[in-house]
Coordinates of C-alpha atoms (C1' of nucleotides) in Angstrom, one line a residue:
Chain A
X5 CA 0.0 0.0 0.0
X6 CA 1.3 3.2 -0.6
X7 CA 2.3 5.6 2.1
X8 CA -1.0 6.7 3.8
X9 CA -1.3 10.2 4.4
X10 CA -1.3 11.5 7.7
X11 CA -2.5 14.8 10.0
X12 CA 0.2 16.1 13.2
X13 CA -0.1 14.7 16.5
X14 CA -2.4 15.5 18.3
X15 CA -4.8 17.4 15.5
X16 CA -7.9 16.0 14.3
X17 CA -10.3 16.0 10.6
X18 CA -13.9 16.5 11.3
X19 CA -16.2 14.8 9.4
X20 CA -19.9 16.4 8.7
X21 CA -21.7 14.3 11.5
X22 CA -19.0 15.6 13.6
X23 CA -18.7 19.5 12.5
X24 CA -23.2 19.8 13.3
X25 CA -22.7 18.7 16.6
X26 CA -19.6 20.9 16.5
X27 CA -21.8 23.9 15.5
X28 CA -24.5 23.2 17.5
X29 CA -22.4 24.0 20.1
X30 CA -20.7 26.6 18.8
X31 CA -24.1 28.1 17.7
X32 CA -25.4 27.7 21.4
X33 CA -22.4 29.7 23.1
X34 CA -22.5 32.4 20.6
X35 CA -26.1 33.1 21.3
X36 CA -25.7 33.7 25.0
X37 CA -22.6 35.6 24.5
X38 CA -24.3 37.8 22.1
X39 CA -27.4 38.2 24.6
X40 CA -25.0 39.4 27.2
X41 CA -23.6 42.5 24.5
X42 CA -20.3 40.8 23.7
X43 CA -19.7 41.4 20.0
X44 CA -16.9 38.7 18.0
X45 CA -13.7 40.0 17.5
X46 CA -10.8 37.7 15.4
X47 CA -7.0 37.5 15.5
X48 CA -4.5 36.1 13.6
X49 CA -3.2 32.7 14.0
X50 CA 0.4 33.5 14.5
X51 CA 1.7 36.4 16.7
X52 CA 5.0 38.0 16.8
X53 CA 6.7 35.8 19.1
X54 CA 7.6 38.6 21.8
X55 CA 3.6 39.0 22.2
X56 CA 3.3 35.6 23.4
X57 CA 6.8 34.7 25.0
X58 CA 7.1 35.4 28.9
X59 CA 3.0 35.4 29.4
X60 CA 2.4 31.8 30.1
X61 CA 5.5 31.1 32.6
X62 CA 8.6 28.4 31.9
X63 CA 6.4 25.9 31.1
X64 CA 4.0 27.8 28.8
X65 CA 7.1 28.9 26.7
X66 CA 8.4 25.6 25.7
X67 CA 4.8 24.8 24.7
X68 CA 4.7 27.7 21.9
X69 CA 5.0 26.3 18.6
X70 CA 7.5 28.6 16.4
X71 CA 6.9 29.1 13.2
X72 CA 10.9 29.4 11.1
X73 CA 11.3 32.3 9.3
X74 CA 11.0 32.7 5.9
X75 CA 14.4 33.0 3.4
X76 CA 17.8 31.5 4.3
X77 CA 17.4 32.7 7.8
X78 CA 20.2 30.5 9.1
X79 CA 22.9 32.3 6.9
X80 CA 21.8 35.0 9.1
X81 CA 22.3 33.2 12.5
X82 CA 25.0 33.6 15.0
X83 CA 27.5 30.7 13.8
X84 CA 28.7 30.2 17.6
X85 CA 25.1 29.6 18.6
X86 CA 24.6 27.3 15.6
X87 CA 28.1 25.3 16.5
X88 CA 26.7 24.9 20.0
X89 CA 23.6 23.3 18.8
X90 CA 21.8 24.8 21.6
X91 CA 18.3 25.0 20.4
X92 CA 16.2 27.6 22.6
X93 CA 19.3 30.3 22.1
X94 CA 19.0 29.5 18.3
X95 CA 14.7 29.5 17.9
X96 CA 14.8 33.6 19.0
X97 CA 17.3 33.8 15.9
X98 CA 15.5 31.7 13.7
X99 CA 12.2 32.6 14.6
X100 CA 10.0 36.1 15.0
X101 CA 6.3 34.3 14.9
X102 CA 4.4 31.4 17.1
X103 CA 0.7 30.2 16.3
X104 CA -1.3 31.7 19.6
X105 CA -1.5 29.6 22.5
X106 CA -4.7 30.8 24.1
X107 CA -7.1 33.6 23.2
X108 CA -6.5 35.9 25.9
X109 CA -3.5 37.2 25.6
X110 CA -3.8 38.1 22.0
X111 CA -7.1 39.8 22.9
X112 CA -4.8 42.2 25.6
X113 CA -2.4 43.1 22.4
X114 CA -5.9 43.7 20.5
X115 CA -6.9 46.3 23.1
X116 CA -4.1 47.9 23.6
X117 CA -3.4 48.3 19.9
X118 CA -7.0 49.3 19.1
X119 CA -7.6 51.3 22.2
X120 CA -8.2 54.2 20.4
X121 CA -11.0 52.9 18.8
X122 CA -13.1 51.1 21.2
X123 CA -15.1 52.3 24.0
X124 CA -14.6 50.9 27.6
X125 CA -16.1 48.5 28.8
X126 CA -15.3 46.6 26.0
X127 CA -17.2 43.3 26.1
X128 CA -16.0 40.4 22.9
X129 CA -15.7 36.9 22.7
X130 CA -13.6 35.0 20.1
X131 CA -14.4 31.7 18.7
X132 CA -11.0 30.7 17.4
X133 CA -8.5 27.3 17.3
X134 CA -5.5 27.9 19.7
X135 CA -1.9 25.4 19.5
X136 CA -0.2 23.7 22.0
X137 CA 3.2 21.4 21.7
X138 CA 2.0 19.4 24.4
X139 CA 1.9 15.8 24.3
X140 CA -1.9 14.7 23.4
X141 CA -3.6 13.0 26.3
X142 CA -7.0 12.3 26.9
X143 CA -9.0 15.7 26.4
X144 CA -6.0 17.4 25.3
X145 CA -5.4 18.0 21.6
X146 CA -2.5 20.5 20.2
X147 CA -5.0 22.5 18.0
X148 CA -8.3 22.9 20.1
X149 CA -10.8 25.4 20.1
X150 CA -11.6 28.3 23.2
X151 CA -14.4 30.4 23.3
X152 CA -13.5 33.4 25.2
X153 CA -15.7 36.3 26.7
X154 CA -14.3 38.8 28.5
X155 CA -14.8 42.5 29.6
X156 CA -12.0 45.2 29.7
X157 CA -12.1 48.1 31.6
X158 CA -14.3 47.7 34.3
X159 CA -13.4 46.8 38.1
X160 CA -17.2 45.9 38.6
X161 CA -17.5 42.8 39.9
X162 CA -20.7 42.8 37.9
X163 CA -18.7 41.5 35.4
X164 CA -17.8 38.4 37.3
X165 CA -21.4 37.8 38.4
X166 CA -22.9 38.2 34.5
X167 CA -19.6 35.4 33.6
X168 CA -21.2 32.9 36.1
X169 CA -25.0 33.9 34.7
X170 CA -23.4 33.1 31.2
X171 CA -21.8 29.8 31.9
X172 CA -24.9 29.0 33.6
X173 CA -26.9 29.6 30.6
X174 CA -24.8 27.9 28.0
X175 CA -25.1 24.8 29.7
X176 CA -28.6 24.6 30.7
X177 CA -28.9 25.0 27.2
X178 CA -26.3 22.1 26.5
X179 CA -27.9 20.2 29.0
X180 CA -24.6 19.2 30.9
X181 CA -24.8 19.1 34.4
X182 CA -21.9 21.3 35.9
X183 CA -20.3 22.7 39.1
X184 CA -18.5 26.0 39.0
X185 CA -15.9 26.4 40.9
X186 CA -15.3 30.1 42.6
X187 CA -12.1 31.0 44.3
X188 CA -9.5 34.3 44.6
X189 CA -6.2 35.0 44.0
X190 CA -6.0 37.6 46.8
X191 CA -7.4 35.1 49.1
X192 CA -4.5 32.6 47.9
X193 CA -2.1 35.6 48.1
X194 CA -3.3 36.4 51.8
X195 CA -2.9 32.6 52.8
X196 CA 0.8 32.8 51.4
X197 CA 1.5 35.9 53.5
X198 CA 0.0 34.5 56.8
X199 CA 1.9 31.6 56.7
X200 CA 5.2 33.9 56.3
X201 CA 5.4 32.7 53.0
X202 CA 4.3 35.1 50.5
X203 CA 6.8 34.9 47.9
X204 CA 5.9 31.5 47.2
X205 CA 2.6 32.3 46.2
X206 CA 3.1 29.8 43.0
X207 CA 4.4 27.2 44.5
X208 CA 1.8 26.6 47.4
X209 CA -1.4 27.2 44.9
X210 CA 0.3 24.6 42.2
X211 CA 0.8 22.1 45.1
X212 CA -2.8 22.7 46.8
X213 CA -4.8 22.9 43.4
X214 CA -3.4 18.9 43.7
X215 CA -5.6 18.1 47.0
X216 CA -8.4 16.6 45.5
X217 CA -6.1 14.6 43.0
X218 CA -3.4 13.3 45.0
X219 CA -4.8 14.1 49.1
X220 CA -3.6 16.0 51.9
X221 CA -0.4 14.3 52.7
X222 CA 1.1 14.5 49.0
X223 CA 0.2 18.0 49.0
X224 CA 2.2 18.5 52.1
X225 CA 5.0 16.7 51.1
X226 CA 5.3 18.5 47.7
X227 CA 4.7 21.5 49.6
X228 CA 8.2 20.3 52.1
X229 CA 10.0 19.3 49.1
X230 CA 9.9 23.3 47.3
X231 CA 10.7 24.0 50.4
X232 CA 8.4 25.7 52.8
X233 CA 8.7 25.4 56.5
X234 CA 7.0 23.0 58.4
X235 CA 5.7 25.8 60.7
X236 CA 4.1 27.5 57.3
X237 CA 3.0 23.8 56.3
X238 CA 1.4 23.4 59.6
X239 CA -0.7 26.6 59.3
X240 CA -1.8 25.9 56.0
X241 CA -3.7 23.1 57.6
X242 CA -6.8 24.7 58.4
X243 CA -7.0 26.2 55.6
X244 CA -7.1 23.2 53.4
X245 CA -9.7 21.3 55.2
X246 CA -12.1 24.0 55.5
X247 CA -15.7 22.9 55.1
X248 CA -19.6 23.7 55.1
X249 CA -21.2 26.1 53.1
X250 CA -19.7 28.5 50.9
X251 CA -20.6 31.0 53.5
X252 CA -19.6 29.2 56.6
X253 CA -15.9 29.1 55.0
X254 CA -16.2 32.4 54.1
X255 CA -16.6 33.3 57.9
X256 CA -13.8 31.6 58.7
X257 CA -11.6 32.3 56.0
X258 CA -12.4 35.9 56.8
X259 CA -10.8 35.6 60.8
X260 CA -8.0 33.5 59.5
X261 CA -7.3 36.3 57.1
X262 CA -7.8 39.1 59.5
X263 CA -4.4 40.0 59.4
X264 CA -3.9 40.1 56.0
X265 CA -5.0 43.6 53.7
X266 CA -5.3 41.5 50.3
X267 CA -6.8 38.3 52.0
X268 CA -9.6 40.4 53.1
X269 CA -10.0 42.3 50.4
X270 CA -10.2 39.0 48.4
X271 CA -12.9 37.5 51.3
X272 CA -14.6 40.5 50.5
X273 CA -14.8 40.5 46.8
X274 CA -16.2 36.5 47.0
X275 CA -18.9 37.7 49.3
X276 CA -20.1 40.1 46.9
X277 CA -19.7 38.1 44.2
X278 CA -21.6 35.1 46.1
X279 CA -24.7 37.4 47.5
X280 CA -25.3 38.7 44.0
X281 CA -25.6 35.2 42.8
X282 CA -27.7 33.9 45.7
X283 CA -30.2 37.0 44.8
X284 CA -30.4 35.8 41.2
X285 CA -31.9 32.6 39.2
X286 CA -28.7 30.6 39.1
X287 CA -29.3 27.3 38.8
X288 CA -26.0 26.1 38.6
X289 CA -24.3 25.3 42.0
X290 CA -21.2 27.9 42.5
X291 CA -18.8 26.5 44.9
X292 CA -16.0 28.0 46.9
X293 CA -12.6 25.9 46.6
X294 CA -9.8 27.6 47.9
X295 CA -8.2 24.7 46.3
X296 CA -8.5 26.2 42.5
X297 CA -5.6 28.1 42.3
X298 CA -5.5 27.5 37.9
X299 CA -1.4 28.1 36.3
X300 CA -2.0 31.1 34.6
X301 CA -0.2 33.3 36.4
X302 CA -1.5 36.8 35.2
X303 CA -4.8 36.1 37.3
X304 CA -5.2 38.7 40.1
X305 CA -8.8 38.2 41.5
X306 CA -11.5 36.3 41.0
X307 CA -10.9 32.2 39.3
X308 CA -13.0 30.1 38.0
X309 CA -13.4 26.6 36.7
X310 CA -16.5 24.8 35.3
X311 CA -16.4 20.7 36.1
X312 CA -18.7 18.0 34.4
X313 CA -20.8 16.6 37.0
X314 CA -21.2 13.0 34.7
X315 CA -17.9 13.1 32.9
X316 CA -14.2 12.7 34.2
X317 CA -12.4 14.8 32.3
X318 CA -10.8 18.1 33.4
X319 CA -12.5 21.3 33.8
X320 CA -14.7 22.5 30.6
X321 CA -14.2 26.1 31.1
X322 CA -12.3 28.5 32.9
X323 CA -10.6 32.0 33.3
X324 CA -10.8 34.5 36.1
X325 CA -9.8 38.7 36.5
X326 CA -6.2 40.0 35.3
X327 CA -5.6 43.7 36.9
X328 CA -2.9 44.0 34.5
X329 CA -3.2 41.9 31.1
X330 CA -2.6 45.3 28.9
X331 CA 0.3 46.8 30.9
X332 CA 2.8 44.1 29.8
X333 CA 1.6 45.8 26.4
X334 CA 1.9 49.4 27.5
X335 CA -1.8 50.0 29.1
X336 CA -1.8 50.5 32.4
X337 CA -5.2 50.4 34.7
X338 CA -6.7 48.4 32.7
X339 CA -8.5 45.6 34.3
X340 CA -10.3 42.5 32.6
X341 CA -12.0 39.5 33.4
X342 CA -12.9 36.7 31.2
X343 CA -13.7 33.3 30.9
X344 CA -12.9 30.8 28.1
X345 CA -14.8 27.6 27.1
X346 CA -13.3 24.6 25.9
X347 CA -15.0 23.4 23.3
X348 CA -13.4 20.4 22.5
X349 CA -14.1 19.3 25.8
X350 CA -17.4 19.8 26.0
X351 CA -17.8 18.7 22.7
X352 CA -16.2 15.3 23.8
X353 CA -19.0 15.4 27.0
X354 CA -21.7 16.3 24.7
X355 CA -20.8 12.9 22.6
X356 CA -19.8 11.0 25.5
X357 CA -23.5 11.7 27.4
X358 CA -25.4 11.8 23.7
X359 CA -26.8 15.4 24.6
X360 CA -27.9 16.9 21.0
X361 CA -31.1 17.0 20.4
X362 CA -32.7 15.0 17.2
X363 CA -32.7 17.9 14.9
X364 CA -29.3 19.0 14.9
X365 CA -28.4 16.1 12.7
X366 CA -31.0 16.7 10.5
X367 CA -29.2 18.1 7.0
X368 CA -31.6 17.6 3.8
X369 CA -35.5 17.0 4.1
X370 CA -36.6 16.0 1.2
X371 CA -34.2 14.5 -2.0
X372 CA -35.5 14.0 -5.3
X373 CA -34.7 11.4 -7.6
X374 CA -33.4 12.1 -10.7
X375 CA -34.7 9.7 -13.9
X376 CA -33.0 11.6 -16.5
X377 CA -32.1 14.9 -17.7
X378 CA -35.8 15.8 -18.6
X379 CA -37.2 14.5 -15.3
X380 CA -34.2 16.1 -13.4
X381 CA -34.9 19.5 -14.9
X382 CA -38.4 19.4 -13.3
X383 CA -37.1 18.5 -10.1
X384 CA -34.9 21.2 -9.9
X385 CA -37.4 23.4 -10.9
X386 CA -39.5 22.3 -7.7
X387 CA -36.7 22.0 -5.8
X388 CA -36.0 25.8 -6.1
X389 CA -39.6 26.6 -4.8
X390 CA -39.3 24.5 -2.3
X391 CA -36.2 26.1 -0.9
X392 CA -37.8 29.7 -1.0
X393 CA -40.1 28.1 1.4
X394 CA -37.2 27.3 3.7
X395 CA -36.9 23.6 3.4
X396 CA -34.0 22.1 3.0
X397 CA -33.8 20.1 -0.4
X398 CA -31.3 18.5 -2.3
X399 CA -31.7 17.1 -6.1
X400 CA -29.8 13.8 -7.3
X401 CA -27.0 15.0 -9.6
X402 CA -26.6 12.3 -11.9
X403 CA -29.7 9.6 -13.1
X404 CA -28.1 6.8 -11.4
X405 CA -30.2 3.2 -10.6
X406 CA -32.9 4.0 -8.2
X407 CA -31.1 1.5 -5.5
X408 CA -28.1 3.8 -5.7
X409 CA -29.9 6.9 -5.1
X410 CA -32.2 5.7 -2.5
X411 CA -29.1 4.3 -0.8
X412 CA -27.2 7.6 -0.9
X413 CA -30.9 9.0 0.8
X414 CA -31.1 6.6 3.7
X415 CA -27.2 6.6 4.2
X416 CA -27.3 10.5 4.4
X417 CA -30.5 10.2 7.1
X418 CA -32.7 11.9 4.8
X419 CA -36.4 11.7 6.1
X420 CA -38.1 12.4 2.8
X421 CA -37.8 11.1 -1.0
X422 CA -39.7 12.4 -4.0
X423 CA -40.2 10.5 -7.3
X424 CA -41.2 12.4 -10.1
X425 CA -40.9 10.8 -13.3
X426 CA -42.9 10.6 -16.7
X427 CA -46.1 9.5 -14.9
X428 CA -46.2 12.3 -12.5
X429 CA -44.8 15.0 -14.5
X430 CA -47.9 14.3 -16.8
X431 CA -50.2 14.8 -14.2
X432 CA -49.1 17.5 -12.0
X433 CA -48.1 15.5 -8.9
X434 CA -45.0 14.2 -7.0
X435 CA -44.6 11.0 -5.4
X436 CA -43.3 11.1 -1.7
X437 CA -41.8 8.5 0.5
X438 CA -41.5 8.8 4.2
X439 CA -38.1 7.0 4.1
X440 CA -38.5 6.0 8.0
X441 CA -42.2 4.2 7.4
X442 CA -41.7 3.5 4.0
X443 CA -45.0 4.5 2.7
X444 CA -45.6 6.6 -0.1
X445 CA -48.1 8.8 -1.7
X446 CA -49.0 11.5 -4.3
X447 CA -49.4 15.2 -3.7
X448 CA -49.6 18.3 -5.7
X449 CA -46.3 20.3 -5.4
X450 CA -47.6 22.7 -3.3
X451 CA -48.8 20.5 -0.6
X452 CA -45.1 18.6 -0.1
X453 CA -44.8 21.4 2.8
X454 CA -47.5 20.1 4.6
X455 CA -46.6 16.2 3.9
X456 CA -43.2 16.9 5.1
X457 CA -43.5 19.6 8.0
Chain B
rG23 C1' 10.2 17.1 28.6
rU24 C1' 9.9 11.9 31.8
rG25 C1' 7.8 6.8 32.2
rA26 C1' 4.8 2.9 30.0
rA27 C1' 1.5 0.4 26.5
rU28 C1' -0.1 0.0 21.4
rG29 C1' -0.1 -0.6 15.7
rU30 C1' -2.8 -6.9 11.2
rA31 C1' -8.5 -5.3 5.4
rG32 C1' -12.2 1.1 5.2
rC33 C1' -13.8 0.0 10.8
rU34 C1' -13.5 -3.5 15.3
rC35 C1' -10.4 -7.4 16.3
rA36 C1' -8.5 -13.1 15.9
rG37 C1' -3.9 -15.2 14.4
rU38 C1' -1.1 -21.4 19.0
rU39 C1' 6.2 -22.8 20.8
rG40 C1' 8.7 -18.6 14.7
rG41 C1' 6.7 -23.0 9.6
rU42 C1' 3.7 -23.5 3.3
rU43 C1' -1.7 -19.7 0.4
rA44 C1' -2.8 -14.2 7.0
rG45 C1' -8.7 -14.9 9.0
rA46 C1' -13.7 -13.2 11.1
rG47 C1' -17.6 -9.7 11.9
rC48 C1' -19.2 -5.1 10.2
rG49 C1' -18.7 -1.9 6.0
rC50 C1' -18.0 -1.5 0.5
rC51 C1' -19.2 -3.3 -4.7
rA52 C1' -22.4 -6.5 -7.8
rG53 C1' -26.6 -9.8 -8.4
rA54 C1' -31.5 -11.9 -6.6
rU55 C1' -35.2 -7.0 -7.4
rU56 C1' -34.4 -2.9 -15.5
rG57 C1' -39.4 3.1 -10.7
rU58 C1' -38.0 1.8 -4.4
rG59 C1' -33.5 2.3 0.5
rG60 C1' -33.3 0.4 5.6
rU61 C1' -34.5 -6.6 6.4
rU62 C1' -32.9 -11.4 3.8
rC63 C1' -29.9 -14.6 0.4
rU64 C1' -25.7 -15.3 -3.2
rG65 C1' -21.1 -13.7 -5.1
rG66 C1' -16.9 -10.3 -5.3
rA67 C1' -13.0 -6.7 -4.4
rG68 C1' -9.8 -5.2 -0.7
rG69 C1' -3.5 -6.7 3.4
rU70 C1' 4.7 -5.8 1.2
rC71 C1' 0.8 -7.5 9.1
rG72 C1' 2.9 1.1 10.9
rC73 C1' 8.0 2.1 8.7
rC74 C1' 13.5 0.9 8.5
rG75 C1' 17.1 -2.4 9.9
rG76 C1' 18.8 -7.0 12.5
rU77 C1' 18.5 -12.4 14.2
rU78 C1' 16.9 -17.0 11.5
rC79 C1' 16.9 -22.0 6.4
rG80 C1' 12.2 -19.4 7.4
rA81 C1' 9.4 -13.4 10.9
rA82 C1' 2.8 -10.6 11.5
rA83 C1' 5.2 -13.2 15.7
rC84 C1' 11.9 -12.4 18.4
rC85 C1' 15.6 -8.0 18.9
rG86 C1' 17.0 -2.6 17.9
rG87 C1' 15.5 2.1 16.0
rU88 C1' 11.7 5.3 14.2
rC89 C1' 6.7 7.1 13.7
rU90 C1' 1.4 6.8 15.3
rU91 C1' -2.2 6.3 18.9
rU92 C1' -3.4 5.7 24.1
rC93 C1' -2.3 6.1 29.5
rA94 C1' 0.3 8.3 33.7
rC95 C1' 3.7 12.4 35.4
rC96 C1' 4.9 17.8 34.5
rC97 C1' 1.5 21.3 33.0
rC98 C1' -3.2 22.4 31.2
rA99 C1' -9.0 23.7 27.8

RNA sequence: GUGAAUGUAGCUCAGUUGGUUAGAGCGCCAGAUUGUGGUUCUGGAGGUCGCCGGUUCGAAACCGGUCUUUCACCCCA
């Protein structure tokens, strides 16, 4: 056999049955995004590489893909870097452009390039395939979708509450049973400084974002191995096996945090956030963990994460507030919040839990089938009408045996098929067959609407 | 980036301690049925056993490398 062709790791084809249920759920988010007043905005697929280097920490860096530069770029490399062989020194030489690796960032170089032109708050959301060089796992793909929303240039915490009403929305509408997760940066910030460890504010939230994965005693030994004190180890303690309601904690959290200025302000920004919520119809359950603590590091308030209830797979959607996005970019004061939805997640839950509902996979109504050139000709005459009238219709291109055509019909799932031949031409009529019943019968053209609907 | 498993027909998978011509089910094509699909019956096509190299008289099977997919870690949607 010859060589079969093949796509990159970790990238998939979509096939039509796939790409409907794809844009059913694209279809469904962009509808509550748009009934909030977010308006679609698009980027490029490759940034200049100093956009995106530096935003994503160590770890985010070596997951960039680079795209070479064009031309004999290596005549134009430094020949000592080249002799070394040492390949990060050489990729900044080589290099000037990287496919984006989330949505977010390049939104911040958006605004700040185009601040002149938009008016604050500035609500979008951005539909768009991001890249990843990570190695492909279950639920993790290098080219995936996000759908962001997010707000610049507004402190209101508002903002955060409409982001909950919107996740909320999009998957009652989905019909996936979810648990958002709610926590604070400040509030992980304050912990860090009680315990006298404040400048290892990223090490203590990677470690205790693991307690529901790995337990208590892992965490704490990770936590001893990056080397925190046992004495700050021991007063994390309480901390991490808070319970009750998110309100109970709250109490508590707010006395442990007494002492600390951001730890209260964050206590104070998740009460406000939580009483809005309780006063409105929020059906989805909003949890505090003060275990989410999320990688991205430019997060400065608020966190969230969305988990399937039914499905084990990672969290669906997440984001939080970044005080500072734009200022790496030269805008200062500008604060954001945002959230981003996985798609391909949820599109994996959707499939997983068989969640669409019958007529998204419904393409053509009603195929006619083609006799001849004459015959075909009349069909595509009726076929026309029958379009104006908003059905969707599709005519057999070629006058191939009736087995063939029928078979392409009932392969394609299509509920209706018309016969119109000599016979029928003659006397006005169509025949049509209910392909799931398999009866048939004739009609005037103008009551196949009726038959069908 | 680290550790492990996997790869045989379009798909899902058999294939004995290394032994002659590599199988099944589903799908596909054709016929039974020249204006009737989805059911049934009959026949047919389709494989350099992921790729490269090695061991052997002989390799789908054993060994090495490489790529793919999957799983765990790191990290993350």
């Amino acid at each position: 056999m010859a060589q079969k062709p093949s796509i990159p790791k970790g990238t998939r084809d979509f096939s039509p049955a796939e790409m409907v249920r794809r844009n059913y759920i694209f279809d469904s988010i962009k509808e509550v995004f748009q009934r909030y007043g977010y308006m679609p905005i698009e980027t490029p697929a490759m940034e200049n590489l100093d956009t995106l280097l530096g935003k994503y920490g160590d770890e985010g860096d070596k997951l960039l893909f680079k795209i070479l530069n064009s031309g004999d770029f290596l005549r134009k490399a430094d020949e000592s870097l080249l002799a070394r062989k040492d390949s990060n020194a050489i990729a900044g030489q080589i290099s000037e452009k990287g496919l984006r690796y989330d949505l977010t960032v390049p939104f911040a170089r958006f605004v700040v390039q185009h601040q002149n032109e938009l008016s604050f708050p500035f609500k979008r959301y951005q539909i768009q395939p991001v890249w990843r060089a990570d190695r492909p796992q279950k639920g993790r793909y290098r080219e995936f979708f996000q759908c962001d929303v997010d707000v610049v240039g507004s402190d209101s915490l508002f903002n955060e509450v409409e982001l909950i009403q919107i996740v909320d929305e999009v998957f009652q509408k989905l019909g996936i049973r979810v648990v958002i997760k709610l926590n604070n940066r400040k509030v992980l910030a304050g912990i860090a400084e009680i315990i006298g460890e404040a400048s290892r504010l990223t090490d203590i939230t990677v470690a205790i974002d693991k307690l529901e994965k790995i337990g208590l005693e892992k965490v704490n030994s990770e936590l001893s191995e990056k080397g925190l004190s046992d004495e700050a180890i021991e007063k994390l303690q309480p901390i991490l096996s808070l319970s009750g309601s998110n309100a109970e904690k709250l109490v508590k959290l707010g006395e442990i945090l007494a002492e600390s200025e951001v730890g209260t302000k964050g206590v104070d920004e998740l009460n406000e956030v939580l009483t809005i919520i309780d006063a409105l119809n929020v059906e989805t359950g909003v949890e505090l963990d003060l275990t989410l603590a999320r990688g991205l590091n430019y997060y400065t308030g608020a966190i969230f994460e969305v988990k399937a209830i039914d499905v084990e797979i990672g969290s669906i959607t997440g984001g939080g507030r970044y005080d500072d996005l734009t200022g790496i970019f030269g805008l200062k004061d500008v604060s954001g919040v945002g959230i981003s939805f996985g798609a391909d997640r949820i599109f994996d839950v959707m499939n997983q839990l068989e969640l669409y509902p019958p007529e998204v996979t419904v393409t053509t109504q009603l195929m006619f089938v083609n006799f001849g050139p004459k015959e075909g000709a009349h069909c595509l005459k009726l076929a026309g009408d029958l379009r104006k009238s908003g059905l969707k219709v599709e005519v057999y291109p070629d006058s191939a045996k009736m087995k063939k055509q029928m078979t392409y019909a009932n392969k394609k799932n299509i509920g209706f098929v018309a016969l119109v031949g000599e016979e029928e031409i003659n006397n006005g009529v169509v025949t049509i067959k209910n392909m799931e019943t398999g009866e048939q019968k004739s009609v005037k053209p103008e009551e196949i609407t009726s038959v069908i609907g």
